[in-house]
Tab-separated table of C-alpha atoms in Angstrom:
chain	number	residue	atom	x	y	z
X	1	MET	CA	-6.624	34.819	-1.895
X	2	ILE	CA	-9.783	33.851	-3.720
X	3	GLU	CA	-12.895	32.612	-1.961
X	4	LEU	CA	-14.320	29.630	-3.848
X	5	ASN	CA	-17.507	28.772	-2.025
X	6	ARG	CA	-19.254	28.840	1.285
X	7	ARG	CA	-21.208	25.904	2.662
X	8	PRO	CA	-23.069	25.566	5.960
X	9	ARG	CA	-21.523	23.530	8.741
X	10	ALA	CA	-23.199	22.255	11.899
X	11	GLU	CA	-24.879	24.884	14.082
X	12	GLY	CA	-24.999	27.501	11.329
X	13	HIS	CA	-21.209	27.948	11.023
X	14	LEU	CA	-19.848	28.543	7.545
X	15	THR	CA	-16.710	27.043	6.052
X	16	THR	CA	-14.871	28.688	3.207
X	17	ALA	CA	-12.724	26.868	0.668
X	18	ILE	CA	-9.774	29.070	-0.271
X	19	LEU	CA	-7.651	28.933	-3.408
X	20	ASN	CA	-4.231	30.275	-2.460
X	21	THR	CA	-2.556	32.192	-5.270
X	22	MET	CA	0.743	32.715	-3.401
X	23	THR	CA	3.818	31.298	-5.159
X	24	ILE	CA	7.022	30.636	-3.213
X	25	ASP	CA	10.176	30.835	-5.306
X	26	HIS	CA	12.993	29.786	-2.958
X	27	LEU	CA	14.252	29.783	0.608
X	28	ASP	CA	16.144	32.962	1.522
X	29	HIS	CA	17.321	32.049	5.013
X	30	LEU	CA	16.473	29.947	8.011
X	31	VAL	CA	17.270	30.422	11.690
X	32	LEU	CA	19.094	28.038	13.997
X	33	THR	CA	18.964	28.549	17.734
X	34	VAL	CA	22.338	27.498	19.135
X	35	THR	CA	23.938	27.033	22.545
X	36	ASP	CA	27.331	28.493	21.561
X	37	LEU	CA	27.591	30.969	18.681
X	38	ASP	CA	31.381	30.797	18.368
X	39	ARG	CA	31.455	26.996	18.354
X	40	THR	CA	28.671	26.871	15.748
X	41	LEU	CA	30.343	29.455	13.508
X	42	ALA	CA	33.662	27.608	13.702
X	43	PHE	CA	32.066	24.227	12.900
X	44	TYR	CA	30.070	25.374	9.872
X	45	GLN	CA	33.023	27.377	8.551
X	46	ARG	CA	35.602	24.603	9.103
X	47	VAL	CA	33.521	21.557	8.168
X	48	LEU	CA	31.083	22.895	5.572
X	49	GLY	CA	33.077	25.821	4.186
X	50	MET	CA	30.365	28.374	4.928
X	51	ARG	CA	31.255	32.045	5.211
X	52	VAL	CA	30.604	33.959	8.422
X	53	GLU	CA	28.637	37.174	7.940
X	54	THR	CA	27.953	39.887	10.503
X	55	PHE	CA	24.918	42.076	9.844
X	56	GLY	CA	22.483	44.429	11.564
X	57	ASP	CA	23.416	45.144	15.159
X	58	GLY	CA	26.214	42.570	15.268
X	59	ARG	CA	24.027	39.557	14.420
X	60	GLN	CA	25.802	36.606	12.827
X	61	ALA	CA	24.943	34.274	9.994
X	62	LEU	CA	26.444	31.539	7.859
X	63	ARG	CA	26.344	32.203	4.127
X	64	PHE	CA	26.482	29.605	1.344
X	65	GLY	CA	25.381	29.914	-2.282
X	66	GLN	CA	22.515	32.397	-2.354
X	67	GLN	CA	21.187	31.398	1.075
X	68	LYS	CA	22.122	31.930	4.671
X	69	ILE	CA	21.523	30.553	8.128
X	70	ASN	CA	20.897	33.230	10.744
X	71	LEU	CA	21.985	32.248	14.242
X	72	HIS	CA	20.229	33.005	17.519
X	73	GLN	CA	21.887	32.387	20.855
X	74	VAL	CA	19.501	30.349	23.016
X	75	GLY	CA	17.837	32.657	25.530
X	76	HIS	CA	18.675	35.725	23.408
X	77	GLU	CA	16.523	35.094	20.334
X	78	ILE	CA	15.426	37.950	18.077
X	79	ASP	CA	11.673	38.648	17.964
X	80	PRO	CA	9.640	37.447	16.310
X	81	LYS	CA	10.989	33.937	16.821
X	82	ALA	CA	9.905	30.334	16.530
X	83	HIS	CA	7.290	29.197	19.032
X	84	ARG	CA	9.822	26.874	20.722
X	85	PRO	CA	13.339	27.849	19.625
X	86	THR	CA	15.397	24.813	20.575
X	87	PRO	CA	19.038	23.932	19.899
X	88	GLY	CA	19.390	20.555	18.215
X	89	SER	CA	15.908	20.406	16.688
X	90	ALA	CA	16.857	20.977	13.020
X	91	ASP	CA	17.200	18.401	10.245
X	92	LEU	CA	18.790	20.070	7.206
X	93	CYS	CA	19.871	18.805	3.786
X	94	PHE	CA	22.550	20.636	1.786
X	95	ILE	CA	23.506	19.891	-1.812
X	96	SER	CA	27.260	19.917	-2.405
X	97	ALA	CA	29.353	20.130	-5.563
X	98	THR	CA	31.985	18.039	-3.746
X	99	PRO	CA	31.579	14.300	-4.512
X	100	VAL	CA	30.195	12.277	-1.592
X	101	ALA	CA	33.295	10.042	-1.484
X	102	GLN	CA	35.421	13.152	-0.914
X	103	LEU	CA	32.926	14.455	1.684
X	104	VAL	CA	33.368	11.226	3.654
X	105	GLN	CA	37.166	11.671	3.601
X	106	GLU	CA	36.945	15.333	4.612
X	107	LEU	CA	34.567	14.569	7.493
X	108	ALA	CA	36.916	11.836	8.729
X	109	ALA	CA	39.880	14.238	8.513
X	110	GLN	CA	37.868	16.790	10.577
X	111	GLN	CA	37.012	14.026	13.095
X	112	VAL	CA	33.290	14.408	12.409
X	113	PRO	CA	31.646	10.989	12.855
X	114	LEU	CA	29.111	9.875	10.274
X	115	GLU	CA	25.636	9.136	11.538
X	116	LEU	CA	24.727	7.314	8.304
X	117	GLY	CA	25.848	6.992	4.721
X	118	PRO	CA	26.546	7.168	1.991
X	119	VAL	CA	22.925	6.227	1.236
X	120	GLU	CA	20.519	6.969	-1.591
X	121	ARG	CA	17.578	9.236	-0.798
X	122	THR	CA	15.111	11.433	-2.656
X	123	GLY	CA	15.815	15.164	-2.768
X	124	ALA	CA	13.602	18.027	-3.878
X	125	THR	CA	14.319	17.466	-7.580
X	126	GLY	CA	15.479	13.868	-7.795
X	127	ARG	CA	17.630	11.074	-6.410
X	128	ILE	CA	20.537	12.024	-4.142
X	129	CYS	CA	23.432	10.260	-2.448
X	130	SER	CA	23.738	11.484	1.143
X	131	VAL	CA	25.885	11.360	4.245
X	132	TYR	CA	24.507	12.306	7.665
X	133	PHE	CA	26.311	13.795	10.658
X	134	ARG	CA	25.621	16.182	13.531
X	135	ASP	CA	26.670	19.725	14.348
X	136	PRO	CA	27.747	20.845	17.855
X	137	ASP	CA	24.088	21.184	18.976
X	138	HIS	CA	23.246	17.757	17.519
X	139	ASN	CA	21.218	19.126	14.613
X	140	LEU	CA	21.094	16.454	11.920
X	141	LEU	CA	22.955	17.541	8.792
X	142	GLU	CA	22.638	15.738	5.474
X	143	VAL	CA	25.079	16.616	2.686
X	144	SER	CA	24.259	15.210	-0.706
X	145	ASN	CA	24.984	14.983	-4.421
X	146	TYR	CA	22.287	14.592	-7.056
X	147	LEU	CA	22.608	11.319	-8.943
């Protein structure tokens, strides 16, 4: 980090403007706190086609592409952890190679009700067509195709 300047603030305090030189390349993993590990693993594997991975001392994760979702059982989180690890508090968007029309059919076949969609939204790199639904803990999941 590079210190740019220092200027006096009230009561003799100093403030420092900082130029951050850190560059983030991509997301490696995120953590979901869940109420039922087995139910969560089954849902993400069955509905989203994610692969179950066991690592470390028997911890479990969901792998897709070059990312993964680590899972913590509520009340048995791994330290360090989020300040308030809470099942159902996530809102995640996944990009799929499967066309949205087919996603809608597959979700219906799996008896997963749509929350919304298909609708057009803006993703990280452009316009997307999305469908929204919920996982067993009521996390909001968005699955999308770039337009």
